[in-house]
């Protein structure tokens, strides 16, 4: 028995060695290495150009359920396999499943006329598909974390919280099969942009939800969409495959026949695969990886990173002069150049410069700034520090109580924390302690106010008030715990102001109060670098997905 | 009869072990600060509370524990909190085959070669062969798999272009990750086998065997290897379990859809149900593997047969 066992082992190991050698010799002889593309290379000889686009993502998508999606990877795919009333394409809002829409005089009633479009299985798209989807997302039993996207709509928030159960009182209504009416609580000129940006506004097939229940949207068999592509395969944590939807209303514009997303968590592996030509495009590449490529593209906007300084009563940073000293000491430009991902832009304020009002950036129409130079201002910083020490009755910065900077444990966040710590130590002689925590704990500390300084990344949205409205008194997003009644009043007033220009001016005024207080220090708008092979045409990097938009792309050669 | 008693006894002990494991993990996991909805997308406090209550995570901990145990008894590990509409059972069902496949391949390479080299280097103690084997095992133990994996990718995929870079598709895709995982296993096995052989070789019964004129080959096969493999068997239970359950680093570098990533990601993301489900699965597997090892002891060495 034993003898046999050992002989087998030896035999097996020899076999393994032989196998390894054989593998080397057979493949060096053939022209293409064996890979998942091997069956595609056969087609190359038959068709002129194979319209297959392959890209690598760093994470798998989470769900195909429109009501639940809250991650970038799911949105990226959902954008291609489903469609909303309007669509964000090449940074412009274009028509989607709605052929046209009318806005009432007062800007409150939006009437969408749906086009003759079908789901990918041929079933007609109706206004009820949208009504069903919106109410399903709002329904407390669905457990969606995205209900606040609907806050502009009359009584949507009340319905989402369960206070109101009568659907007819919510401003969502199907007038007939092809007409959808949404009623807003206040004039919100950014509403169309919100609709175009959010995959949570896409329609859902009621019959599929009812058929599959909890497993709706967990695999290609339980999902049907209306978009330019159809999901044909989803191997979890491995590969996602899409094919052109032949019955899509605008199918003529779609060139690609097939899109393959490979899930490759490791960045080195992704970049090597790009070098090998296994993938046609990559995005979100870190600064260190771009060194070996001369022609990478960059893109910024969509997210703002700012420091929240805990300004709560009784906290050390309740002292405004000290906050200003810290703010003026930061050399944002050097940090962005040395650490941040390529394309990152220094931020001057709490509004994203890529937010447009009828084609013009909000930031040029309504200027504002912290007035802190991007390289910092050491003299100003020291002057503010002296003022702060005076107010606190101290003579030396070393006498300051401990200041804790809470950072997430990702490499980039840690590097930011260390660079900022160095700025404060070198320029102000203030020692800031770093507390590096895993994501949930770091967010926990942020929400509990258990920090002095922390870096917050927040999506800037399509409405310039997205971040600003969080700093009102008692708001859950007011991480700085900064309390200013004048500010809160302005924010509340502007939200219900029916005069658009006046409301934007109020917003601008409120922002200057916030920036002046230095309760929050805008740092930068993180950028993203991307790589595309020469033979890919019309690939776009847009705000819609925060990554690549491939639906109109093509393979050129 | 005694065999059945042994099995029944072991079965009961196993159940108790797994029960304690689940209970401890359940409560320990919940002592971690934070909640699964504190993600980088920054939900408001109200929204977090809403989600906590949707998942029943705001109920008294003991009540949640009872619910979990009830479902567990029916084999239901619940829904993942992160992957909303995927069950933990589904996650295990899709990821485990990949991890197990890779693990078995690595073991199939590492076990025979490792044992062979261990025996060889012990037999050739102090000679060049011995030093080479020891060198190989030192290298294997000390090079972390992420370095080895990247190195293999660089040579075979990027430079020579004879093997695919990553993913788990064809037989060709399995070669590099198998080597990356096998080398460290091989190194450990070589070291343990060598040490164990050296000890056995100086035993009295080996001298007796020699004295009674048994051929060298027979002594090695019948007396030395057989006795020297006891420590290997002891190692094998935990080793096989952890290898089959997936390895985070190799899976990440080679983009393999295995279980290892779920272990790590669910803990950092506080996806309680996934962490617990995987712990239960791991526990059952480990207990079963150790049970097999105990039976194997009896086959290899009649002295430690547990039943009389």
PDB file of N, CA and C in Angstrom, chain A residues 2-3 9 13 23 26-28 33-34 36 62-63 68 70 141-143 147 160 214 216 218 236-239 262-266 269 272-273 276 408 440-441 443-444 446-447 456-458 477 479, chain B residues 33 35 38-45 47-48 50-51 54 79 82-86 112-113 115 153 157-158 161-162 164-167 169 172-173 175 221 226 252-253 255 257 261-262 268 270:
ATOM      1  N   UNK A   2       1.784   1.252   0.959  1.00  0.00           N
ATOM      2  CA  UNK A   2       2.653   2.394   1.089  1.00  0.00           C
ATOM      3  C   UNK A   2       3.572   2.569  -0.113  1.00  0.00           C
ATOM      4  N   UNK A   3       4.074   1.438  -0.562  1.00  0.00           N
ATOM      5  CA  UNK A   3       4.994   1.452  -1.696  1.00  0.00           C
ATOM      6  C   UNK A   3       4.311   2.098  -2.911  1.00  0.00           C
ATOM      7  N   UNK A   9       3.293   9.046  -6.097  1.00  0.00           N
ATOM      8  CA  UNK A   9       3.717  10.422  -5.843  1.00  0.00           C
ATOM      9  C   UNK A   9       4.840  10.823  -6.774  1.00  0.00           C
ATOM     10  N   UNK A  13       4.687  13.632  -9.706  1.00  0.00           N
ATOM     11  CA  UNK A  13       5.547  14.809  -9.734  1.00  0.00           C
ATOM     12  C   UNK A  13       6.308  14.876 -11.052  1.00  0.00           C
ATOM     13  N   UNK A  23       4.280  22.456 -21.794  1.00  0.00           N
ATOM     14  CA  UNK A  23       3.541  23.711 -21.933  1.00  0.00           C
ATOM     15  C   UNK A  23       4.428  24.762 -22.560  1.00  0.00           C
ATOM     16  N   UNK A  26       5.264  23.806 -26.510  1.00  0.00           N
ATOM     17  CA  UNK A  26       4.208  23.918 -27.518  1.00  0.00           C
ATOM     18  C   UNK A  26       3.826  25.365 -27.769  1.00  0.00           C
ATOM     19  N   UNK A  27       3.800  26.165 -26.718  1.00  0.00           N
ATOM     20  CA  UNK A  27       3.293  27.510 -26.938  1.00  0.00           C
ATOM     21  C   UNK A  27       4.298  28.422 -27.604  1.00  0.00           C
ATOM     22  N   UNK A  28       5.577  28.203 -27.367  1.00  0.00           N
ATOM     23  CA  UNK A  28       6.535  29.097 -28.010  1.00  0.00           C
ATOM     24  C   UNK A  28       6.463  28.953 -29.525  1.00  0.00           C
ATOM     25  N   UNK A  33      -0.287  33.468 -27.830  1.00  0.00           N
ATOM     26  CA  UNK A  33      -0.307  32.759 -26.563  1.00  0.00           C
ATOM     27  C   UNK A  33      -1.734  32.341 -26.239  1.00  0.00           C
ATOM     28  N   UNK A  34      -1.926  31.236 -25.594  1.00  0.00           N
ATOM     29  CA  UNK A  34      -3.279  30.831 -25.263  1.00  0.00           C
ATOM     30  C   UNK A  34      -3.847  31.799 -24.229  1.00  0.00           C
ATOM     31  N   UNK A  36      -7.822  33.937 -23.021  1.00  0.00           N
ATOM     32  CA  UNK A  36      -9.269  33.936 -23.170  1.00  0.00           C
ATOM     33  C   UNK A  36      -9.686  34.516 -24.517  1.00  0.00           C
ATOM     34  N   UNK A  62     -21.699  45.060  -7.788  1.00  0.00           N
ATOM     35  CA  UNK A  62     -22.346  44.512  -6.606  1.00  0.00           C
ATOM     36  C   UNK A  62     -23.727  43.959  -6.933  1.00  0.00           C
ATOM     37  N   UNK A  63     -24.481  44.686  -7.751  1.00  0.00           N
ATOM     38  CA  UNK A  63     -25.847  44.276  -8.012  1.00  0.00           C
ATOM     39  C   UNK A  63     -26.358  44.888  -9.304  1.00  0.00           C
ATOM     40  N   UNK A  68     -31.032  49.327  -5.660  1.00  0.00           N
ATOM     41  CA  UNK A  68     -30.006  49.118  -4.637  1.00  0.00           C
ATOM     42  C   UNK A  68     -28.637  49.669  -5.002  1.00  0.00           C
ATOM     43  N   UNK A  70     -25.358  51.341  -5.392  1.00  0.00           N
ATOM     44  CA  UNK A  70     -24.727  52.519  -4.797  1.00  0.00           C
ATOM     45  C   UNK A  70     -23.226  52.472  -4.987  1.00  0.00           C
ATOM     46  N   UNK A 141     -39.534  48.911   2.506  1.00  0.00           N
ATOM     47  CA  UNK A 141     -39.304  47.467   2.523  1.00  0.00           C
ATOM     48  C   UNK A 141     -38.202  47.028   1.562  1.00  0.00           C
ATOM     49  N   UNK A 142     -37.857  47.905   0.612  1.00  0.00           N
ATOM     50  CA  UNK A 142     -36.800  47.546  -0.330  1.00  0.00           C
ATOM     51  C   UNK A 142     -35.429  47.702   0.304  1.00  0.00           C
ATOM     52  N   UNK A 143     -35.337  48.623   1.264  1.00  0.00           N
ATOM     53  CA  UNK A 143     -34.058  48.820   1.932  1.00  0.00           C
ATOM     54  C   UNK A 143     -33.021  49.462   1.040  1.00  0.00           C
ATOM     55  N   UNK A 147     -32.493  56.560  -1.444  1.00  0.00           N
ATOM     56  CA  UNK A 147     -33.778  57.255  -1.556  1.00  0.00           C
ATOM     57  C   UNK A 147     -33.618  58.767  -1.608  1.00  0.00           C
ATOM     58  N   UNK A 160     -40.581  57.610   1.503  1.00  0.00           N
ATOM     59  CA  UNK A 160     -39.413  56.771   1.790  1.00  0.00           C
ATOM     60  C   UNK A 160     -39.270  56.482   3.278  1.00  0.00           C
ATOM     61  N   UNK A 214     -35.889  38.059  -4.029  1.00  0.00           N
ATOM     62  CA  UNK A 214     -34.607  38.543  -3.500  1.00  0.00           C
ATOM     63  C   UNK A 214     -33.447  38.370  -4.478  1.00  0.00           C
ATOM     64  N   UNK A 216     -33.490  38.870  -7.579  1.00  0.00           N
ATOM     65  CA  UNK A 216     -33.600  39.754  -8.738  1.00  0.00           C
ATOM     66  C   UNK A 216     -32.302  40.562  -8.886  1.00  0.00           C
ATOM     67  N   UNK A 218     -29.250  39.475  -9.416  1.00  0.00           N
ATOM     68  CA  UNK A 218     -27.989  38.904  -8.932  1.00  0.00           C
ATOM     69  C   UNK A 218     -27.274  38.123 -10.027  1.00  0.00           C
ATOM     70  N   UNK A 236     -18.849  35.864 -11.399  1.00  0.00           N
ATOM     71  CA  UNK A 236     -18.547  36.704 -10.253  1.00  0.00           C
ATOM     72  C   UNK A 236     -17.046  36.813 -10.001  1.00  0.00           C
ATOM     73  N   UNK A 237     -16.618  38.040  -9.753  1.00  0.00           N
ATOM     74  CA  UNK A 237     -15.207  38.351  -9.478  1.00  0.00           C
ATOM     75  C   UNK A 237     -14.283  37.933 -10.612  1.00  0.00           C
ATOM     76  N   UNK A 238     -14.819  37.746 -11.812  1.00  0.00           N
ATOM     77  CA  UNK A 238     -13.956  37.304 -12.897  1.00  0.00           C
ATOM     78  C   UNK A 238     -14.216  38.058 -14.201  1.00  0.00           C
ATOM     79  N   UNK A 239     -15.374  37.864 -14.796  1.00  0.00           N
ATOM     80  CA  UNK A 239     -15.630  38.430 -16.121  1.00  0.00           C
ATOM     81  C   UNK A 239     -17.082  38.867 -16.271  1.00  0.00           C
ATOM     82  N   UNK A 262     -12.900  42.540 -17.571  1.00  0.00           N
ATOM     83  CA  UNK A 262     -12.183  41.571 -16.750  1.00  0.00           C
ATOM     84  C   UNK A 262     -11.990  42.189 -15.367  1.00  0.00           C
ATOM     85  N   UNK A 263     -12.267  41.422 -14.326  1.00  0.00           N
ATOM     86  CA  UNK A 263     -12.086  41.950 -12.971  1.00  0.00           C
ATOM     87  C   UNK A 263     -10.676  41.590 -12.513  1.00  0.00           C
ATOM     88  N   UNK A 264      -9.822  42.602 -12.426  1.00  0.00           N
ATOM     89  CA  UNK A 264      -8.425  42.374 -12.059  1.00  0.00           C
ATOM     90  C   UNK A 264      -8.101  43.266 -10.863  1.00  0.00           C
ATOM     91  N   UNK A 265      -8.132  42.731  -9.648  1.00  0.00           N
ATOM     92  CA  UNK A 265      -7.988  43.581  -8.467  1.00  0.00           C
ATOM     93  C   UNK A 265      -6.598  44.216  -8.325  1.00  0.00           C
ATOM     94  N   UNK A 266      -5.559  43.541  -8.827  1.00  0.00           N
ATOM     95  CA  UNK A 266      -4.210  44.036  -8.591  1.00  0.00           C
ATOM     96  C   UNK A 266      -3.773  44.992  -9.695  1.00  0.00           C
ATOM     97  N   UNK A 269      -0.947  43.875 -12.126  1.00  0.00           N
ATOM     98  CA  UNK A 269      -1.446  42.896 -13.092  1.00  0.00           C
ATOM     99  C   UNK A 269      -2.230  43.597 -14.196  1.00  0.00           C
ATOM    100  N   UNK A 272       0.160  45.344 -16.573  1.00  0.00           N
ATOM    101  CA  UNK A 272       0.873  44.380 -17.415  1.00  0.00           C
ATOM    102  C   UNK A 272      -0.040  43.843 -18.508  1.00  0.00           C
ATOM    103  N   UNK A 273      -1.296  43.611 -18.169  1.00  0.00           N
ATOM    104  CA  UNK A 273      -2.229  43.094 -19.166  1.00  0.00           C
ATOM    105  C   UNK A 273      -2.462  44.122 -20.267  1.00  0.00           C
ATOM    106  N   UNK A 276       0.472  43.959 -22.534  1.00  0.00           N
ATOM    107  CA  UNK A 276       0.410  42.772 -23.379  1.00  0.00           C
ATOM    108  C   UNK A 276      -0.654  42.882 -24.464  1.00  0.00           C
ATOM    109  N   UNK A 408      -8.186  57.007   6.934  1.00  0.00           N
ATOM    110  CA  UNK A 408      -8.474  55.632   6.512  1.00  0.00           C
ATOM    111  C   UNK A 408      -7.156  54.935   6.209  1.00  0.00           C
ATOM    112  N   UNK A 440     -14.502  51.231   7.899  1.00  0.00           N
ATOM    113  CA  UNK A 440     -15.710  51.420   8.704  1.00  0.00           C
ATOM    114  C   UNK A 440     -15.445  52.178  10.006  1.00  0.00           C
ATOM    115  N   UNK A 441     -14.305  51.898  10.624  1.00  0.00           N
ATOM    116  CA  UNK A 441     -13.994  52.576  11.887  1.00  0.00           C
ATOM    117  C   UNK A 441     -13.667  54.048  11.665  1.00  0.00           C
ATOM    118  N   UNK A 443     -14.844  55.919   9.230  1.00  0.00           N
ATOM    119  CA  UNK A 443     -16.120  56.588   8.950  1.00  0.00           C
ATOM    120  C   UNK A 443     -16.903  56.734  10.254  1.00  0.00           C
ATOM    121  N   UNK A 444     -16.823  55.697  11.081  1.00  0.00           N
ATOM    122  CA  UNK A 444     -17.489  55.753  12.390  1.00  0.00           C
ATOM    123  C   UNK A 444     -16.989  56.937  13.197  1.00  0.00           C
ATOM    124  N   UNK A 446     -15.624  59.601  12.079  1.00  0.00           N
ATOM    125  CA  UNK A 446     -16.062  60.819  11.390  1.00  0.00           C
ATOM    126  C   UNK A 446     -17.479  61.183  11.818  1.00  0.00           C
ATOM    127  N   UNK A 447     -18.356  60.186  11.810  1.00  0.00           N
ATOM    128  CA  UNK A 447     -19.757  60.443  12.117  1.00  0.00           C
ATOM    129  C   UNK A 447     -19.954  60.764  13.594  1.00  0.00           C
ATOM    130  N   UNK A 456     -12.241  64.058   4.195  1.00  0.00           N
ATOM    131  CA  UNK A 456     -13.514  63.539   3.716  1.00  0.00           C
ATOM    132  C   UNK A 456     -13.519  63.587   2.188  1.00  0.00           C
ATOM    133  N   UNK A 457     -13.942  62.487   1.562  1.00  0.00           N
ATOM    134  CA  UNK A 457     -14.129  62.498   0.108  1.00  0.00           C
ATOM    135  C   UNK A 457     -15.618  62.472  -0.135  1.00  0.00           C
ATOM    136  N   UNK A 458     -16.125  63.435  -0.871  1.00  0.00           N
ATOM    137  CA  UNK A 458     -17.555  63.414  -1.153  1.00  0.00           C
ATOM    138  C   UNK A 458     -17.821  63.721  -2.606  1.00  0.00           C
ATOM    139  N   UNK A 477     -24.558  65.401   7.653  1.00  0.00           N
ATOM    140  CA  UNK A 477     -23.335  65.488   6.865  1.00  0.00           C
ATOM    141  C   UNK A 477     -22.409  66.598   7.328  1.00  0.00           C
ATOM    142  N   UNK A 479     -19.942  67.119   9.159  1.00  0.00           N
ATOM    143  CA  UNK A 479     -18.942  66.378   9.927  1.00  0.00           C
ATOM    144  C   UNK A 479     -18.070  67.290  10.785  1.00  0.00           C
TER     145      UNK A 479
ATOM    146  N   UNK B  33     -15.632  47.874  16.179  1.00  0.00           N
ATOM    147  CA  UNK B  33     -16.312  49.169  16.056  1.00  0.00           C
ATOM    148  C   UNK B  33     -16.772  49.401  14.607  1.00  0.00           C
ATOM    149  N   UNK B  35     -20.019  50.012  11.594  1.00  0.00           N
ATOM    150  CA  UNK B  35     -21.085  49.185  11.060  1.00  0.00           C
ATOM    151  C   UNK B  35     -20.912  49.068   9.551  1.00  0.00           C
ATOM    152  N   UNK B  38     -21.067  52.051   7.068  1.00  0.00           N
ATOM    153  CA  UNK B  38     -20.125  53.156   7.106  1.00  0.00           C
ATOM    154  C   UNK B  38     -19.111  52.943   5.998  1.00  0.00           C
ATOM    155  N   UNK B  39     -19.538  53.206   4.790  1.00  0.00           N
ATOM    156  CA  UNK B  39     -18.669  52.996   3.646  1.00  0.00           C
ATOM    157  C   UNK B  39     -18.208  54.337   3.121  1.00  0.00           C
ATOM    158  N   UNK B  40     -17.337  54.291   2.130  1.00  0.00           N
ATOM    159  CA  UNK B  40     -16.796  55.533   1.607  1.00  0.00           C
ATOM    160  C   UNK B  40     -17.853  56.399   0.922  1.00  0.00           C
ATOM    161  N   UNK B  41     -19.013  55.822   0.606  1.00  0.00           N
ATOM    162  CA  UNK B  41     -20.044  56.645  -0.016  1.00  0.00           C
ATOM    163  C   UNK B  41     -20.762  57.532   1.004  1.00  0.00           C
ATOM    164  N   UNK B  42     -20.383  57.424   2.268  1.00  0.00           N
ATOM    165  CA  UNK B  42     -20.838  58.337   3.311  1.00  0.00           C
ATOM    166  C   UNK B  42     -22.351  58.489   3.416  1.00  0.00           C
ATOM    167  N   UNK B  43     -23.008  57.445   3.865  1.00  0.00           N
ATOM    168  CA  UNK B  43     -24.441  57.553   4.135  1.00  0.00           C
ATOM    169  C   UNK B  43     -24.648  58.416   5.378  1.00  0.00           C
ATOM    170  N   UNK B  44     -25.753  59.132   5.393  1.00  0.00           N
ATOM    171  CA  UNK B  44     -26.034  59.940   6.576  1.00  0.00           C
ATOM    172  C   UNK B  44     -26.391  59.019   7.746  1.00  0.00           C
ATOM    173  N   UNK B  45     -26.337  59.571   8.939  1.00  0.00           N
ATOM    174  CA  UNK B  45     -26.629  58.772  10.127  1.00  0.00           C
ATOM    175  C   UNK B  45     -28.040  58.184  10.044  1.00  0.00           C
ATOM    176  N   UNK B  47     -29.768  57.469   7.397  1.00  0.00           N
ATOM    177  CA  UNK B  47     -29.816  56.402   6.409  1.00  0.00           C
ATOM    178  C   UNK B  47     -29.167  55.143   6.962  1.00  0.00           C
ATOM    179  N   UNK B  48     -28.064  55.308   7.699  1.00  0.00           N
ATOM    180  CA  UNK B  48     -27.417  54.137   8.303  1.00  0.00           C
ATOM    181  C   UNK B  48     -28.360  53.437   9.263  1.00  0.00           C
ATOM    182  N   UNK B  50     -31.545  53.489   9.203  1.00  0.00           N
ATOM    183  CA  UNK B  50     -32.590  52.851   8.413  1.00  0.00           C
ATOM    184  C   UNK B  50     -32.098  51.498   7.892  1.00  0.00           C
ATOM    185  N   UNK B  51     -30.861  51.480   7.390  1.00  0.00           N
ATOM    186  CA  UNK B  51     -30.319  50.244   6.852  1.00  0.00           C
ATOM    187  C   UNK B  51     -30.084  49.219   7.954  1.00  0.00           C
ATOM    188  N   UNK B  54     -33.291  47.741   8.685  1.00  0.00           N
ATOM    189  CA  UNK B  54     -33.738  46.890   7.583  1.00  0.00           C
ATOM    190  C   UNK B  54     -33.123  45.504   7.714  1.00  0.00           C
ATOM    191  N   UNK B  79     -28.048  36.434   3.611  1.00  0.00           N
ATOM    192  CA  UNK B  79     -27.642  37.285   2.495  1.00  0.00           C
ATOM    193  C   UNK B  79     -26.425  38.109   2.873  1.00  0.00           C
ATOM    194  N   UNK B  82     -23.037  43.353   1.752  1.00  0.00           N
ATOM    195  CA  UNK B  82     -22.486  44.165   0.677  1.00  0.00           C
ATOM    196  C   UNK B  82     -23.119  43.799  -0.667  1.00  0.00           C
ATOM    197  N   UNK B  83     -23.127  42.500  -0.970  1.00  0.00           N
ATOM    198  CA  UNK B  83     -23.661  42.070  -2.266  1.00  0.00           C
ATOM    199  C   UNK B  83     -25.160  41.827  -2.165  1.00  0.00           C
ATOM    200  N   UNK B  84     -25.838  42.724  -1.523  1.00  0.00           N
ATOM    201  CA  UNK B  84     -27.280  42.739  -1.351  1.00  0.00           C
ATOM    202  C   UNK B  84     -28.061  41.486  -1.750  1.00  0.00           C
ATOM    203  N   UNK B  85     -28.121  41.147  -3.049  1.00  0.00           N
ATOM    204  CA  UNK B  85     -28.996  40.032  -3.401  1.00  0.00           C
ATOM    205  C   UNK B  85     -28.262  38.732  -3.694  1.00  0.00           C
ATOM    206  N   UNK B  86     -27.071  38.569  -3.109  1.00  0.00           N
ATOM    207  CA  UNK B  86     -26.388  37.288  -3.212  1.00  0.00           C
ATOM    208  C   UNK B  86     -26.328  36.657  -1.831  1.00  0.00           C
ATOM    209  N   UNK B 112       4.208  15.614  -3.487  1.00  0.00           N
ATOM    210  CA  UNK B 112       5.196  14.619  -3.918  1.00  0.00           C
ATOM    211  C   UNK B 112       6.609  15.181  -3.992  1.00  0.00           C
ATOM    212  N   UNK B 113       6.731  16.384  -4.560  1.00  0.00           N
ATOM    213  CA  UNK B 113       8.080  16.933  -4.704  1.00  0.00           C
ATOM    214  C   UNK B 113       8.666  17.244  -3.332  1.00  0.00           C
ATOM    215  N   UNK B 115       7.955  15.959  -0.362  1.00  0.00           N
ATOM    216  CA  UNK B 115       8.307  14.757   0.396  1.00  0.00           C
ATOM    217  C   UNK B 115       9.538  14.107  -0.206  1.00  0.00           C
ATOM    218  N   UNK B 153       4.835  36.241 -13.209  1.00  0.00           N
ATOM    219  CA  UNK B 153       4.072  36.969 -14.230  1.00  0.00           C
ATOM    220  C   UNK B 153       5.008  37.733 -15.145  1.00  0.00           C
ATOM    221  N   UNK B 157       4.694  35.724 -18.449  1.00  0.00           N
ATOM    222  CA  UNK B 157       3.581  36.352 -19.165  1.00  0.00           C
ATOM    223  C   UNK B 157       4.034  37.596 -19.915  1.00  0.00           C
ATOM    224  N   UNK B 158       4.807  38.439 -19.240  1.00  0.00           N
ATOM    225  CA  UNK B 158       5.131  39.723 -19.856  1.00  0.00           C
ATOM    226  C   UNK B 158       6.322  39.612 -20.809  1.00  0.00           C
ATOM    227  N   UNK B 161       6.026  35.724 -22.771  1.00  0.00           N
ATOM    228  CA  UNK B 161       4.673  35.653 -23.352  1.00  0.00           C
ATOM    229  C   UNK B 161       4.257  34.238 -23.733  1.00  0.00           C
ATOM    230  N   UNK B 162       4.552  33.294 -22.853  1.00  0.00           N
ATOM    231  CA  UNK B 162       4.134  31.928 -23.143  1.00  0.00           C
ATOM    232  C   UNK B 162       2.975  31.499 -22.257  1.00  0.00           C
ATOM    233  N   UNK B 164      -0.583  32.949 -19.863  1.00  0.00           N
ATOM    234  CA  UNK B 164      -1.436  34.112 -19.616  1.00  0.00           C
ATOM    235  C   UNK B 164      -1.092  34.798 -18.300  1.00  0.00           C
ATOM    236  N   UNK B 165      -1.352  36.073 -18.258  1.00  0.00           N
ATOM    237  CA  UNK B 165      -1.030  36.918 -17.111  1.00  0.00           C
ATOM    238  C   UNK B 165      -1.884  36.597 -15.892  1.00  0.00           C
ATOM    239  N   UNK B 166      -3.192  36.545 -16.088  1.00  0.00           N
ATOM    240  CA  UNK B 166      -4.085  36.424 -14.949  1.00  0.00           C
ATOM    241  C   UNK B 166      -5.408  35.809 -15.383  1.00  0.00           C
ATOM    242  N   UNK B 167      -6.288  35.681 -14.423  1.00  0.00           N
ATOM    243  CA  UNK B 167      -7.632  35.109 -14.582  1.00  0.00           C
ATOM    244  C   UNK B 167      -7.608  33.576 -14.567  1.00  0.00           C
ATOM    245  N   UNK B 169      -9.195  30.759 -16.565  1.00  0.00           N
ATOM    246  CA  UNK B 169     -10.010  30.382 -17.712  1.00  0.00           C
ATOM    247  C   UNK B 169      -9.659  28.993 -18.227  1.00  0.00           C
ATOM    248  N   UNK B 172      -4.017  26.585 -19.133  1.00  0.00           N
ATOM    249  CA  UNK B 172      -2.802  27.417 -19.171  1.00  0.00           C
ATOM    250  C   UNK B 172      -2.831  28.460 -18.067  1.00  0.00           C
ATOM    251  N   UNK B 173      -4.015  28.962 -17.788  1.00  0.00           N
ATOM    252  CA  UNK B 173      -4.134  29.998 -16.759  1.00  0.00           C
ATOM    253  C   UNK B 173      -3.784  29.481 -15.374  1.00  0.00           C
ATOM    254  N   UNK B 175      -1.313  27.466 -14.488  1.00  0.00           N
ATOM    255  CA  UNK B 175       0.068  27.074 -14.219  1.00  0.00           C
ATOM    256  C   UNK B 175       0.795  28.040 -13.270  1.00  0.00           C
ATOM    257  N   UNK B 221      11.756   2.608   2.688  1.00  0.00           N
ATOM    258  CA  UNK B 221      10.325   2.633   2.386  1.00  0.00           C
ATOM    259  C   UNK B 221       9.475   2.173   3.561  1.00  0.00           C
ATOM    260  N   UNK B 226       7.662   5.729   6.409  1.00  0.00           N
ATOM    261  CA  UNK B 226       6.398   5.484   7.079  1.00  0.00           C
ATOM    262  C   UNK B 226       6.337   6.180   8.436  1.00  0.00           C
ATOM    263  N   UNK B 252      -5.390  37.617  -5.533  1.00  0.00           N
ATOM    264  CA  UNK B 252      -5.431  39.009  -5.961  1.00  0.00           C
ATOM    265  C   UNK B 252      -4.506  39.242  -7.150  1.00  0.00           C
ATOM    266  N   UNK B 253      -3.267  38.768  -7.034  1.00  0.00           N
ATOM    267  CA  UNK B 253      -2.298  39.002  -8.105  1.00  0.00           C
ATOM    268  C   UNK B 253      -2.768  38.388  -9.424  1.00  0.00           C
ATOM    269  N   UNK B 255      -5.851  37.559 -10.186  1.00  0.00           N
ATOM    270  CA  UNK B 255      -7.266  37.859 -10.437  1.00  0.00           C
ATOM    271  C   UNK B 255      -8.109  36.586 -10.480  1.00  0.00           C
ATOM    272  N   UNK B 257     -11.174  34.252  -9.012  1.00  0.00           N
ATOM    273  CA  UNK B 257     -12.418  34.461  -8.258  1.00  0.00           C
ATOM    274  C   UNK B 257     -12.580  33.458  -7.118  1.00  0.00           C
ATOM    275  N   UNK B 261     -10.306  36.188  -1.108  1.00  0.00           N
ATOM    276  CA  UNK B 261     -10.635  37.606  -1.134  1.00  0.00           C
ATOM    277  C   UNK B 261     -11.884  37.902  -0.287  1.00  0.00           C
ATOM    278  N   UNK B 262     -12.851  36.960  -0.302  1.00  0.00           N
ATOM    279  CA  UNK B 262     -14.067  37.203   0.474  1.00  0.00           C
ATOM    280  C   UNK B 262     -13.770  37.224   1.972  1.00  0.00           C
ATOM    281  N   UNK B 268     -12.820  43.460   6.462  1.00  0.00           N
ATOM    282  CA  UNK B 268     -12.558  44.900   6.438  1.00  0.00           C
ATOM    283  C   UNK B 268     -13.839  45.688   6.171  1.00  0.00           C
ATOM    284  N   UNK B 270     -16.805  44.748   7.167  1.00  0.00           N
ATOM    285  CA  UNK B 270     -17.782  44.367   8.192  1.00  0.00           C
ATOM    286  C   UNK B 270     -19.033  43.715   7.596  1.00  0.00           C
TER     287      UNK B 270
END
